[in-house]
mmCIF file of C-alpha atoms in Angstrom:
data_model
loop_
_atom_site.group_PDB
_atom_site.id
_atom_site.type_symbol
_atom_site.label_atom_id
_atom_site.label_comp_id
_atom_site.label_asym_id
_atom_site.label_seq_id
_atom_site.Cartn_x
_atom_site.Cartn_y
_atom_site.Cartn_z
ATOM 1 C CA UNK A 308 -41.804 106.768 286.005
ATOM 2 C CA UNK A 309 -41.291 107.722 289.639
ATOM 3 C CA UNK A 310 -44.021 109.882 291.155
ATOM 4 C CA UNK A 311 -43.664 111.537 294.558
ATOM 5 C CA UNK A 312 -46.739 112.736 296.434
ATOM 6 C CA UNK A 313 -46.883 114.771 299.614
ATOM 7 C CA UNK A 314 -49.808 115.064 301.980
ATOM 8 C CA UNK A 315 -51.114 117.396 303.217
ATOM 9 C CA UNK A 316 -50.516 120.188 300.710
ATOM 10 C CA UNK A 317 -50.775 122.740 303.504
ATOM 11 C CA UNK A 318 -50.823 122.586 307.277
ATOM 12 C CA UNK A 319 -51.410 125.238 309.914
ATOM 13 C CA UNK A 320 -50.644 124.524 313.560
ATOM 14 C CA UNK A 321 -50.158 126.508 316.760
ATOM 15 C CA UNK A 322 -46.668 126.797 318.175
ATOM 16 C CA UNK A 323 -45.551 123.864 320.302
ATOM 17 C CA UNK A 324 -47.454 121.145 318.490
ATOM 18 C CA UNK A 325 -45.795 118.007 317.210
ATOM 19 C CA UNK A 326 -46.595 117.314 313.571
ATOM 20 C CA UNK A 327 -46.082 114.763 310.817
ATOM 21 C CA UNK A 328 -45.597 115.385 307.125
ATOM 22 C CA UNK A 329 -46.127 112.523 304.713
ATOM 23 C CA UNK A 330 -44.389 111.544 301.495
ATOM 24 C CA UNK A 331 -45.135 108.607 299.226
ATOM 25 C CA UNK A 332 -43.403 107.353 296.103
ATOM 26 C CA UNK A 333 -44.575 104.906 293.467
ATOM 27 C CA UNK A 334 -41.319 103.085 292.654
ATOM 28 C CA UNK A 335 -39.691 101.547 295.713
ATOM 29 C CA UNK A 336 -36.323 101.031 293.970
ATOM 30 C CA UNK A 337 -34.910 104.194 295.467
ATOM 31 C CA UNK A 338 -31.323 104.779 296.507
ATOM 32 C CA UNK A 339 -32.084 107.458 299.053
ATOM 33 C CA UNK A 340 -34.713 109.948 300.127
ATOM 34 C CA UNK A 341 -34.177 113.512 301.216
ATOM 35 C CA UNK A 342 -36.260 116.110 302.976
ATOM 36 C CA UNK A 343 -35.677 119.741 302.028
ATOM 37 C CA UNK A 344 -36.941 123.016 303.378
ATOM 38 C CA UNK A 345 -37.851 125.878 301.032
ATOM 39 C CA UNK A 346 -38.477 129.377 302.318
ATOM 40 C CA UNK A 347 -40.504 131.766 300.120
ATOM 41 C CA UNK A 348 -38.457 132.994 297.185
ATOM 42 C CA UNK A 349 -35.418 131.106 298.406
ATOM 43 C CA UNK A 350 -33.458 128.002 297.519
ATOM 44 C CA UNK A 351 -33.721 124.546 298.994
ATOM 45 C CA UNK A 352 -31.973 123.517 302.192
ATOM 46 C CA UNK A 353 -31.352 119.838 302.809
ATOM 47 C CA UNK A 354 -32.654 118.729 306.202
ATOM 48 C CA UNK A 355 -32.206 114.969 306.289
ATOM 49 C CA UNK A 356 -31.002 112.247 303.944
ATOM 50 C CA UNK A 357 -32.029 108.618 304.484
ATOM 51 C CA UNK A 358 -30.316 105.813 302.617
ATOM 52 C CA UNK A 359 -32.601 103.054 301.347
ATOM 53 C CA UNK A 360 -31.053 100.640 303.853
ATOM 54 C CA UNK A 361 -31.903 102.918 306.776
ATOM 55 C CA UNK A 362 -35.155 103.245 308.658
ATOM 56 C CA UNK A 363 -34.766 106.730 310.077
ATOM 57 C CA UNK A 364 -32.571 109.776 310.547
ATOM 58 C CA UNK A 365 -32.697 112.422 313.238
ATOM 59 C CA UNK A 366 -31.469 115.986 313.387
ATOM 60 C CA UNK A 367 -32.463 118.055 316.399
ATOM 61 C CA UNK A 368 -36.253 118.309 316.507
ATOM 62 C CA UNK A 369 -36.591 116.582 313.140
ATOM 63 C CA UNK A 370 -36.983 112.861 312.622
ATOM 64 C CA UNK A 371 -37.464 111.277 309.221
ATOM 65 C CA UNK A 372 -38.524 107.674 308.747
ATOM 66 C CA UNK A 373 -38.479 105.521 305.655
ATOM 67 C CA UNK A 374 -40.512 102.443 304.792
ATOM 68 C CA UNK A 375 -39.089 101.616 301.400
ATOM 69 C CA UNK A 376 -41.232 98.556 300.723
ATOM 70 C CA UNK A 377 -44.453 100.498 301.176
ATOM 71 C CA UNK A 378 -43.092 103.580 299.418
ATOM 72 C CA UNK A 379 -43.551 105.958 302.329
ATOM 73 C CA UNK A 380 -41.599 108.435 304.400
ATOM 74 C CA UNK A 381 -42.624 110.730 307.194
ATOM 75 C CA UNK A 382 -41.022 113.844 308.602
ATOM 76 C CA UNK A 383 -41.788 114.377 312.262
ATOM 77 C CA UNK A 384 -41.271 117.858 313.702
ATOM 78 C CA UNK A 385 -41.329 118.067 317.473
ATOM 79 C CA UNK A 386 -42.356 121.155 319.426
ATOM 80 C CA UNK A 387 -42.943 123.261 316.336
ATOM 81 C CA UNK A 388 -41.849 126.921 316.284
ATOM 82 C CA UNK A 389 -42.862 129.863 314.084
ATOM 83 C CA UNK A 390 -39.418 129.650 312.486
ATOM 84 C CA UNK A 391 -40.358 126.228 311.143
ATOM 85 C CA UNK A 392 -42.848 127.878 308.795
ATOM 86 C CA UNK A 393 -41.756 126.966 305.274
ATOM 87 C CA UNK A 394 -42.497 124.507 302.495
ATOM 88 C CA UNK A 395 -41.103 121.030 303.086
ATOM 89 C CA UNK A 396 -40.133 118.996 300.042
ATOM 90 C CA UNK A 397 -39.491 115.300 299.769
ATOM 91 C CA UNK A 398 -37.212 114.012 296.984
ATOM 92 C CA UNK A 399 -35.926 110.581 295.973
ATOM 93 C CA UNK A 400 -32.950 109.301 294.014
ATOM 94 C CA UNK A 401 -33.301 106.084 292.086
ATOM 95 C CA UNK A 402 -31.045 103.048 292.057
ATOM 96 C CA UNK A 403 -30.035 103.852 288.517
ATOM 97 C CA UNK A 404 -26.903 105.429 289.881
ATOM 98 C CA UNK A 405 -27.775 108.778 288.381
ATOM 99 C CA UNK A 406 -28.089 111.823 290.546
ATOM 100 C CA UNK A 407 -31.549 112.948 289.479
ATOM 101 C CA UNK A 408 -33.748 114.097 292.320
ATOM 102 C CA UNK A 409 -37.472 113.558 291.833
ATOM 103 C CA UNK A 410 -39.441 115.951 294.010
ATOM 104 C CA UNK A 411 -42.868 116.029 295.520
ATOM 105 C CA UNK A 412 -44.912 119.199 295.381
ATOM 106 C CA UNK A 413 -44.313 119.944 299.015
ATOM 107 C CA UNK A 414 -46.232 120.657 302.185
ATOM 108 C CA UNK A 415 -46.604 124.321 303.106
ATOM 109 C CA UNK A 416 -46.360 124.606 306.893
ATOM 110 C CA UNK A 417 -47.461 127.598 308.925
ATOM 111 C CA UNK A 418 -46.739 127.624 312.648
ATOM 112 C CA UNK A 419 -48.534 130.433 314.421
ATOM 113 C CA UNK A 420 -47.290 131.975 317.691
ATOM 114 C CA UNK B 13 -20.209 128.193 305.402
ATOM 115 C CA UNK B 14 -19.691 127.710 301.641
ATOM 116 C CA UNK B 15 -22.772 128.247 299.529
ATOM 117 C CA UNK B 16 -23.954 128.133 295.943
ATOM 118 C CA UNK B 17 -24.605 131.569 294.481
ATOM 119 C CA UNK B 18 -26.681 132.518 291.457
ATOM 120 C CA UNK B 19 -26.995 135.652 289.352
ATOM 121 C CA UNK B 20 -29.140 137.442 288.531
ATOM 122 C CA UNK B 21 -31.775 136.937 291.209
ATOM 123 C CA UNK B 22 -34.477 138.097 288.777
ATOM 124 C CA UNK B 23 -34.530 138.406 285.013
ATOM 125 C CA UNK B 24 -37.247 139.682 282.702
ATOM 126 C CA UNK B 25 -36.883 139.025 278.993
ATOM 127 C CA UNK B 26 -38.886 139.142 275.797
ATOM 128 C CA UNK B 27 -40.006 135.931 274.119
ATOM 129 C CA UNK B 28 -37.413 134.784 271.598
ATOM 130 C CA UNK B 29 -34.484 136.378 273.397
ATOM 131 C CA UNK B 30 -31.491 134.470 274.704
ATOM 132 C CA UNK B 31 -30.800 134.383 278.421
ATOM 133 C CA UNK B 32 -27.828 133.141 280.395
ATOM 134 C CA UNK B 33 -28.251 132.192 284.016
ATOM 135 C CA UNK B 34 -25.106 132.051 286.077
ATOM 136 C CA UNK B 35 -24.111 129.951 289.043
ATOM 137 C CA UNK B 36 -21.015 129.666 291.194
ATOM 138 C CA UNK B 37 -20.997 126.193 292.787
ATOM 139 C CA UNK B 38 -19.215 125.367 296.016
ATOM 140 C CA UNK B 39 -15.514 125.373 295.233
ATOM 141 C CA UNK B 40 -14.563 121.738 295.899
ATOM 142 C CA UNK B 41 -17.702 120.278 294.342
ATOM 143 C CA UNK B 42 -17.444 118.268 291.154
ATOM 144 C CA UNK B 43 -21.079 117.672 290.153
ATOM 145 C CA UNK B 44 -23.377 120.457 289.021
ATOM 146 C CA UNK B 45 -27.102 120.532 288.333
ATOM 147 C CA UNK B 46 -29.869 122.743 287.092
ATOM 148 C CA UNK B 47 -33.476 122.404 288.217
ATOM 149 C CA UNK B 48 -36.491 124.553 287.570
ATOM 150 C CA UNK B 49 -39.738 125.224 289.397
ATOM 151 C CA UNK B 50 -42.670 126.684 287.550
ATOM 152 C CA UNK B 51 -44.857 128.699 289.898
ATOM 153 C CA UNK B 52 -47.034 126.367 291.925
ATOM 154 C CA UNK B 53 -45.442 123.243 290.457
ATOM 155 C CA UNK B 54 -42.850 120.697 291.521
ATOM 156 C CA UNK B 55 -39.113 121.228 291.309
ATOM 157 C CA UNK B 56 -38.023 119.487 288.094
ATOM 158 C CA UNK B 57 -34.597 118.189 287.131
ATOM 159 C CA UNK B 58 -33.092 119.656 283.971
ATOM 160 C CA UNK B 59 -29.501 118.523 283.655
ATOM 161 C CA UNK B 60 -26.459 117.277 285.512
ATOM 162 C CA UNK B 61 -22.862 118.031 284.562
ATOM 163 C CA UNK B 62 -19.582 116.408 285.472
ATOM 164 C CA UNK B 63 -16.076 116.537 284.078
ATOM 165 C CA UNK B 64 -17.069 119.141 281.506
ATOM 166 C CA UNK B 65 -19.879 117.168 279.992
ATOM 167 C CA UNK B 66 -23.540 116.443 280.523
ATOM 168 C CA UNK B 67 -24.036 113.258 282.534
ATOM 169 C CA UNK B 68 -27.817 113.219 282.445
ATOM 170 C CA UNK B 69 -30.632 115.380 281.114
ATOM 171 C CA UNK B 70 -34.398 115.345 281.298
ATOM 172 C CA UNK B 71 -36.993 115.601 278.541
ATOM 173 C CA UNK B 72 -37.329 119.296 279.358
ATOM 174 C CA UNK B 73 -33.699 119.950 278.428
ATOM 175 C CA UNK B 74 -34.154 120.205 274.670
ATOM 176 C CA UNK B 75 -32.001 121.858 272.013
ATOM 177 C CA UNK B 76 -32.954 125.300 273.278
ATOM 178 C CA UNK B 77 -30.975 124.672 276.443
ATOM 179 C CA UNK B 78 -27.239 124.369 276.919
ATOM 180 C CA UNK B 79 -24.859 124.331 279.863
ATOM 181 C CA UNK B 80 -21.266 125.342 280.145
ATOM 182 C CA UNK B 81 -18.506 125.662 282.648
ATOM 183 C CA UNK B 82 -16.546 128.443 281.001
ATOM 184 C CA UNK B 83 -13.942 128.734 283.724
ATOM 185 C CA UNK B 84 -12.997 127.148 287.015
ATOM 186 C CA UNK B 85 -15.795 128.723 289.011
ATOM 187 C CA UNK B 86 -18.874 129.501 286.910
ATOM 188 C CA UNK B 87 -21.567 127.153 285.649
ATOM 189 C CA UNK B 88 -24.082 128.599 283.208
ATOM 190 C CA UNK B 89 -27.453 127.664 281.761
ATOM 191 C CA UNK B 90 -28.303 129.227 278.403
ATOM 192 C CA UNK B 91 -31.762 129.321 276.891
ATOM 193 C CA UNK B 92 -31.350 130.236 273.226
ATOM 194 C CA UNK B 93 -34.835 131.447 272.318
ATOM 195 C CA UNK B 94 -37.046 131.849 275.337
ATOM 196 C CA UNK B 95 -40.706 130.875 275.330
ATOM 197 C CA UNK B 96 -43.463 131.999 277.662
ATOM 198 C CA UNK B 97 -43.459 128.559 279.288
ATOM 199 C CA UNK B 98 -39.789 128.987 280.274
ATOM 200 C CA UNK B 99 -40.920 131.388 282.993
ATOM 201 C CA UNK B 100 -39.877 129.706 286.225
ATOM 202 C CA UNK B 101 -37.441 129.762 289.119
ATOM 203 C CA UNK B 102 -34.191 128.144 288.040
ATOM 204 C CA UNK B 103 -32.064 126.528 290.721
ATOM 205 C CA UNK B 104 -28.430 125.568 290.443
ATOM 206 C CA UNK B 105 -27.053 122.872 292.740
ATOM 207 C CA UNK B 106 -23.719 121.222 293.330
ATOM 208 C CA UNK B 107 -22.446 118.170 295.151
ATOM 209 C CA UNK B 108 -19.037 116.945 296.098
ATOM 210 C CA UNK B 109 -19.771 113.474 294.828
ATOM 211 C CA UNK B 110 -22.663 111.955 292.934
ATOM 212 C CA UNK B 111 -25.832 111.799 295.020
ATOM 213 C CA UNK B 112 -25.862 108.018 294.853
ATOM 214 C CA UNK B 113 -22.787 108.066 297.028
ATOM 215 C CA UNK B 114 -24.469 109.624 300.046
ATOM 216 C CA UNK B 115 -23.706 113.197 299.140
ATOM 217 C CA UNK B 116 -26.471 115.733 299.246
ATOM 218 C CA UNK B 117 -26.921 118.477 296.690
ATOM 219 C CA UNK B 118 -26.541 122.067 297.845
ATOM 220 C CA UNK B 119 -28.926 124.473 296.177
ATOM 221 C CA UNK B 120 -28.502 128.118 295.265
ATOM 222 C CA UNK B 121 -31.181 130.754 295.966
ATOM 223 C CA UNK B 122 -32.481 130.615 292.396
ATOM 224 C CA UNK B 123 -33.018 132.966 289.485
ATOM 225 C CA UNK B 124 -36.598 133.942 288.783
ATOM 226 C CA UNK B 125 -37.040 134.196 285.012
ATOM 227 C CA UNK B 126 -40.059 135.936 283.536
ATOM 228 C CA UNK B 127 -40.606 135.708 279.793
ATOM 229 C CA UNK B 128 -43.003 138.287 278.343
#
């Protein structure tokens, strides 16, 4: 059974810092990996999707990398801003062809002004 | 920008009562999903739905749960006899194509269900 783990569980940084969020998964037979953002009491917003054949994806200040063989992904946030404060979730889809997303518990990020 | 909507935003019910959670997926999407998130826990997959039938369901989705697309726009999750442990945030999601084909799922804002 696929297990997704995210470290750290919480992170507090001052505005302007670059930071890295980590995600690991136990079964490397994934089809893709996604990073989501969740604001308190709100739904999930997809940030980046990386196919298993890709090494990284970039969107603005966000860069996500994938090392499928080692079962790891990182989300790099450059020049963090208070508006980046949210919980960041990592989720994987397996090669089974089904659409099930398996989520990690998330990293709660607080960026202080 | 099109978005997934869910109603109600909050629901409080007594144990044993039936609840129906409603979702309006993005209009041109064909795949629909329900997930739940118990407070402080991971988001968990419940069920996926395509072409008017369930395509996959998790162990959580037992006989107390059912899904329906009663018309061309709504997608509902029914819990027949709620239990205390059903208290959670329930998220609806939709995608244009199955996630395995490079399409992401778009999530609604959720319905917070509290069973007393």
